[in-house]
XYZ file of C-alpha atoms in Angstrom:
378
model
C 216.961 -175.822 -25.575
C 219.114 -176.589 -22.462
C 217.312 -178.322 -19.657
C 214.316 -179.714 -21.776
C 212.876 -183.173 -21.423
C 214.927 -185.584 -23.519
C 213.697 -187.955 -26.095
C 214.979 -191.359 -26.177
C 214.088 -195.092 -25.598
C 215.289 -195.030 -21.929
C 213.262 -191.950 -21.209
C 210.499 -192.612 -18.366
C 207.021 -191.904 -18.795
C 206.213 -189.570 -16.180
C 204.714 -189.954 -12.589
C 201.187 -190.782 -13.971
C 202.046 -193.507 -16.242
C 199.341 -195.952 -16.373
C 196.703 -193.428 -15.518
C 193.793 -193.392 -18.203
C 191.907 -190.279 -18.965
C 188.968 -189.451 -21.197
C 188.676 -185.933 -21.923
C 185.496 -184.607 -23.466
C 186.437 -181.698 -25.879
C 186.270 -178.456 -24.273
C 187.915 -174.983 -24.389
C 190.332 -173.188 -21.927
C 190.635 -174.895 -18.279
C 189.618 -178.496 -19.378
C 191.949 -178.395 -22.351
C 195.077 -177.268 -19.913
C 194.025 -179.885 -17.581
C 194.299 -182.690 -19.990
C 197.762 -181.237 -21.196
C 199.017 -181.244 -17.626
C 198.073 -184.661 -17.075
C 199.498 -185.766 -20.591
C 202.638 -184.227 -19.656
C 202.938 -185.993 -16.356
C 202.595 -189.488 -18.310
C 198.772 -190.103 -18.262
C 197.286 -191.717 -21.381
C 194.743 -189.018 -22.268
C 192.393 -189.580 -25.154
C 190.517 -186.605 -26.329
C 186.905 -187.135 -27.436
C 186.034 -184.500 -30.142
C 182.907 -183.833 -32.042
C 182.644 -185.557 -35.549
C 184.755 -183.325 -38.057
C 187.054 -181.914 -35.567
C 189.954 -183.748 -36.973
C 189.267 -182.639 -40.540
C 189.041 -179.045 -39.351
C 192.325 -179.189 -38.165
C 194.031 -179.761 -41.443
C 197.709 -180.674 -41.491
C 198.363 -179.792 -37.759
C 196.418 -180.577 -34.824
C 195.754 -178.000 -32.170
C 198.868 -177.556 -30.242
C 196.938 -176.805 -26.996
C 196.054 -180.393 -27.056
C 199.437 -181.861 -27.124
C 200.245 -185.320 -25.858
C 196.799 -186.870 -26.443
C 195.212 -189.445 -28.700
C 192.042 -188.152 -30.253
C 188.754 -189.882 -31.269
C 185.713 -188.617 -32.799
C 182.223 -189.286 -31.168
C 179.046 -187.975 -31.649
C 177.530 -187.831 -28.107
C 174.189 -187.037 -29.096
C 173.921 -190.398 -30.977
C 173.268 -193.664 -29.449
C 176.125 -195.261 -31.077
C 178.429 -192.325 -29.712
C 176.941 -192.543 -26.156
C 177.574 -196.277 -26.030
C 181.036 -195.913 -27.405
C 181.972 -193.284 -24.508
C 180.321 -195.489 -21.856
C 182.567 -198.481 -23.038
C 185.628 -196.102 -23.144
C 184.848 -194.794 -19.599
C 184.499 -198.184 -18.273
C 188.157 -198.676 -18.782
C 189.355 -195.214 -17.681
C 190.384 -193.937 -14.352
C 189.478 -190.205 -15.170
C 186.674 -188.435 -17.060
C 187.178 -184.654 -17.586
C 184.320 -182.617 -18.779
C 183.452 -178.920 -19.140
C 179.711 -178.792 -19.977
C 177.168 -176.596 -17.912
C 175.517 -178.474 -15.176
C 173.107 -180.775 -16.239
C 174.160 -181.344 -19.981
C 176.155 -184.509 -19.378
C 173.078 -185.915 -17.434
C 170.695 -185.056 -20.444
C 173.200 -186.961 -22.785
C 172.805 -189.995 -20.561
C 176.253 -189.853 -19.518
C 176.136 -188.423 -16.031
C 177.568 -189.405 -12.771
C 175.088 -192.242 -12.339
C 175.436 -193.781 -15.600
C 179.454 -193.495 -15.583
C 179.806 -194.671 -11.967
C 177.524 -197.557 -12.438
C 179.782 -198.678 -15.301
C 182.859 -198.067 -13.519
C 182.769 -197.569 -9.698
C 186.350 -196.576 -9.512
C 186.057 -193.627 -12.159
C 186.872 -190.016 -10.938
C 184.684 -187.663 -12.771
C 186.198 -183.962 -12.896
C 183.716 -181.493 -13.695
C 184.790 -178.088 -14.572
C 182.483 -175.032 -14.713
C 182.775 -171.285 -13.921
C 180.029 -171.027 -11.473
C 179.880 -174.488 -10.215
C 177.408 -177.341 -10.342
C 174.663 -175.465 -8.282
C 173.901 -171.976 -7.172
C 171.851 -169.275 -8.482
C 174.331 -168.613 -11.405
C 175.074 -172.173 -12.270
C 173.144 -172.196 -15.442
C 174.370 -168.696 -16.466
C 177.281 -168.089 -19.139
C 180.317 -166.427 -17.970
C 184.205 -165.982 -18.675
C 187.144 -165.572 -16.666
C 186.678 -161.854 -16.231
C 183.182 -162.497 -14.771
C 184.400 -165.078 -12.286
C 186.989 -162.833 -11.082
C 184.617 -159.847 -10.781
C 182.591 -161.572 -8.053
C 185.607 -162.706 -6.043
C 186.779 -159.411 -5.116
C 190.093 -160.009 -6.971
C 189.291 -157.814 -10.223
C 188.529 -154.737 -7.820
C 191.954 -155.381 -5.953
C 193.975 -155.489 -9.253
C 193.743 -151.729 -10.215
C 196.043 -149.713 -11.810
C 197.177 -146.308 -11.050
C 194.303 -145.106 -13.473
C 191.763 -146.636 -10.710
C 190.615 -148.986 -13.727
C 190.726 -152.784 -12.719
C 193.326 -154.376 -14.784
C 192.520 -157.626 -16.814
C 195.102 -160.404 -15.927
C 194.615 -162.257 -19.018
C 192.537 -165.321 -18.280
C 195.280 -166.730 -15.894
C 193.524 -166.361 -12.547
C 189.979 -167.557 -13.289
C 190.248 -170.060 -16.133
C 193.669 -171.560 -15.376
C 194.659 -170.694 -11.785
C 191.148 -171.070 -10.320
C 189.875 -173.470 -12.850
C 192.659 -175.842 -14.186
C 194.882 -176.230 -11.156
C 191.901 -176.839 -8.932
C 190.368 -179.464 -11.221
C 193.965 -180.997 -11.520
C 194.269 -181.120 -7.803
C 190.736 -182.310 -7.220
C 191.576 -185.410 -9.722
C 194.746 -186.279 -8.358
C 193.333 -186.093 -4.863
C 190.513 -188.297 -5.572
C 192.865 -190.802 -7.339
C 194.786 -190.980 -4.154
C 191.808 -191.481 -1.985
C 190.687 -194.121 -4.387
C 193.793 -196.062 -3.695
C 192.648 -196.613 -0.162
C 188.838 -196.903 -0.623
C 188.572 -198.549 -4.053
C 185.824 -196.137 -5.051
C 185.833 -193.101 -7.455
C 183.827 -190.011 -6.891
C 182.816 -186.681 -8.612
C 185.025 -183.516 -8.397
C 183.082 -180.336 -8.594
C 185.612 -177.721 -9.650
C 184.365 -174.178 -10.151
C 186.519 -171.149 -11.237
C 184.683 -169.044 -8.597
C 185.849 -171.471 -5.844
C 189.339 -172.004 -6.943
C 189.964 -168.349 -7.759
C 188.593 -167.380 -4.321
C 191.068 -169.817 -2.750
C 193.965 -168.312 -4.644
C 193.268 -165.384 -2.521
C 193.365 -167.116 0.823
C 196.220 -165.081 2.111
C 194.396 -161.668 1.301
C 191.159 -162.997 3.026
C 193.443 -163.803 6.010
C 194.994 -160.583 5.964
C 191.775 -158.761 5.846
C 190.645 -160.878 8.822
C 193.477 -159.681 10.738
C 192.932 -156.070 9.939
C 195.814 -155.856 7.688
C 194.382 -155.460 4.383
C 192.175 -152.798 2.909
C 189.356 -153.209 0.136
C 190.968 -149.746 -1.158
C 192.686 -150.637 -4.269
C 196.557 -149.659 -4.232
C 196.627 -149.214 -0.547
C 198.287 -152.361 0.443
C 201.708 -154.283 0.390
C 201.302 -156.104 -2.890
C 198.848 -154.301 -4.995
C 200.864 -151.298 -5.918
C 200.315 -149.400 -2.606
C 204.090 -149.365 -1.733
C 206.502 -147.566 -4.068
C 209.067 -150.438 -3.701
C 206.483 -152.834 -5.064
C 205.634 -151.274 -8.339
C 206.025 -151.279 -11.995
C 208.089 -148.260 -13.505
C 208.453 -146.966 -16.862
C 211.989 -146.440 -18.307
C 213.222 -143.679 -20.721
C 212.533 -146.086 -23.897
C 208.991 -146.861 -22.927
C 209.775 -150.199 -21.506
C 209.204 -151.134 -17.820
C 210.884 -152.558 -14.907
C 209.321 -154.668 -12.142
C 210.294 -153.740 -8.556
C 209.680 -156.264 -5.727
C 212.137 -154.856 -2.871
C 209.994 -155.800 0.097
C 212.524 -156.774 2.667
C 214.962 -154.173 4.056
C 218.033 -155.916 2.790
C 216.694 -156.080 -0.778
C 215.387 -152.427 -0.544
C 218.901 -151.329 0.345
C 220.167 -152.662 -2.836
C 217.234 -151.143 -4.766
C 218.438 -147.660 -3.393
C 221.963 -148.436 -4.154
C 221.319 -149.272 -7.830
C 219.304 -146.293 -8.187
C 221.938 -144.146 -6.781
C 219.750 -143.062 -3.895
C 221.541 -144.593 -0.972
C 222.939 -141.420 0.282
C 226.373 -141.342 -1.729
C 224.919 -138.316 -3.288
C 223.423 -136.110 -0.700
C 221.122 -134.531 -3.259
C 219.777 -137.781 -4.112
C 218.874 -139.448 -0.820
C 215.473 -141.357 -0.446
C 213.171 -140.349 2.225
C 212.606 -142.867 5.133
C 210.269 -145.515 3.866
C 209.022 -146.598 7.358
C 206.919 -143.182 7.402
C 204.018 -143.433 4.947
C 203.651 -139.812 4.629
C 206.861 -140.037 2.375
C 205.565 -142.427 0.086
C 204.156 -140.158 -2.500
C 207.471 -138.407 -2.712
C 209.497 -141.645 -2.823
C 207.294 -143.136 -5.645
C 207.899 -139.659 -7.561
C 211.490 -140.136 -6.823
C 211.644 -143.667 -8.252
C 209.333 -142.655 -11.257
C 212.057 -139.735 -12.085
C 215.049 -142.129 -11.727
C 213.845 -144.963 -13.856
C 212.729 -142.575 -16.508
C 216.481 -141.437 -17.021
C 217.708 -144.584 -18.624
C 216.479 -147.141 -20.991
C 215.309 -150.629 -19.763
C 218.618 -152.205 -21.041
C 220.653 -149.981 -18.663
C 218.450 -150.886 -15.517
C 218.571 -154.678 -16.342
C 222.446 -154.472 -16.323
C 222.534 -152.388 -13.274
C 220.325 -154.691 -11.228
C 221.367 -158.182 -12.844
C 223.015 -160.238 -10.310
C 221.895 -158.185 -7.251
C 219.078 -159.115 -4.610
C 217.369 -155.851 -5.336
C 214.511 -157.980 -6.855
C 214.200 -155.677 -10.000
C 213.710 -157.208 -13.350
C 212.706 -156.293 -16.979
C 209.193 -156.704 -17.967
C 209.759 -158.818 -21.055
C 207.508 -159.712 -24.012
C 206.740 -163.468 -24.824
C 209.228 -163.112 -27.733
C 211.898 -161.854 -25.282
C 211.226 -164.440 -22.837
C 211.988 -167.140 -25.431
C 215.726 -165.497 -25.345
C 215.840 -165.144 -21.626
C 219.132 -166.725 -20.249
C 217.362 -168.222 -17.073
C 214.681 -169.500 -18.815
C 216.707 -170.925 -21.422
C 219.115 -172.566 -18.894
C 216.360 -174.478 -17.361
C 214.534 -175.492 -20.539
C 211.471 -173.691 -19.437
C 210.244 -173.146 -22.774
C 210.636 -175.804 -25.569
C 209.719 -176.506 -29.087
C 207.251 -179.019 -30.175
C 207.150 -179.423 -33.784
C 208.459 -175.943 -34.210
C 206.151 -174.299 -31.990
C 207.599 -172.550 -28.734
C 205.747 -173.565 -25.593
C 206.017 -174.187 -21.895
C 207.829 -177.368 -20.962
C 206.156 -179.773 -18.529
C 206.081 -178.678 -14.857
C 206.792 -179.557 -12.186
C 209.955 -181.559 -12.498
C 210.432 -185.096 -11.162
C 213.884 -186.510 -10.290
C 212.893 -190.206 -10.660
C 210.005 -190.249 -13.071
C 210.596 -187.043 -15.396
C 207.826 -186.183 -17.726
C 208.196 -187.093 -21.321
C 208.906 -184.811 -24.184
C 205.343 -183.601 -25.323
C 204.319 -184.358 -28.781
C 201.461 -183.091 -31.050
C 198.034 -184.859 -30.637
C 197.756 -187.940 -32.627
C 194.723 -189.506 -34.284
C 193.503 -192.680 -32.758
C 193.580 -195.720 -35.129
C 191.637 -198.281 -32.969
C 187.902 -198.339 -32.184
C 186.574 -196.721 -29.179
C 185.641 -200.081 -27.537
C 189.546 -201.010 -27.736
C 190.637 -197.857 -26.598
C 192.532 -198.865 -23.885
C 193.980 -202.311 -25.079
C 193.955 -205.154 -22.968
C 191.559 -205.398 -20.008
C 193.268 -204.771 -16.572
C 193.409 -207.768 -14.521
């Protein structure tokens, strides 16, 4: 695909080349964190349970791209010793157990940092390493429900909407785990010392809403769903159904963009019988929403896509994943790539001097865990 990372002997290894990461097998946020670090050039080794490789058959789990894989039984003495030896040569360890599990295995921060004082231990949990819920199970939806976000993401039917697992697991989890690890590595360059990064999804997801909290503090955000600027409370920031049952996303916040929205919908006054009421008067918003709803329902999605293409009306079609694969803009940037025939996102962000390498499927490690990293560092 155009714009995708290039293969070839002259290709850079990414900005994290030389960073060694030991990733203890986990689902969701830790897995994506390992992928991001591997995409950016780090040498990521996945520590899987015995039998995992065999369970994968001919094709290893694509969510683990860019890794080498070893199998260790961390409940055995040999497995723990091998893990400690591997961690002694690593820069980063990633783990996603419940608080206390790593300690009970004899692989907690005390043991790891005693072996390697420069190690950064990234710990990913939903509730955090402490607090009354720290030992409780949970999933993305549960973490969001306590942050206030889930109540705020409410549809027109007054039912909170489920934003996949993007906000809790990956936005509040993965991205803050990666941020914490990279920050600790940067600090280590000055202090020479590693540390523990306690990344909790409730903390990170809450931080994603900093703008909302700031707006609430200024009296400019209401806890009433669909009454605010970005939660569907404004008719010009909404999703509308088209004649063919598809949808268009409308984000015409600024007056100049709103004017182009009205022009595209034919509501700019050129036809007197179809003139939109003044949006500056909240009393007109129900009628304005009804007008937009009726107008979008008059034509198919393809029609409205063509009408607004190339304008600054901030109106775009709501695409499926299959349609996103064929989108002209995503294609021109190489936002989606194929790795061994599987379409998936390309590494992000992009770097001018040390571009990320083309991702590859995970590879089974052929050396012993003790020799994991090759020659010892000076």
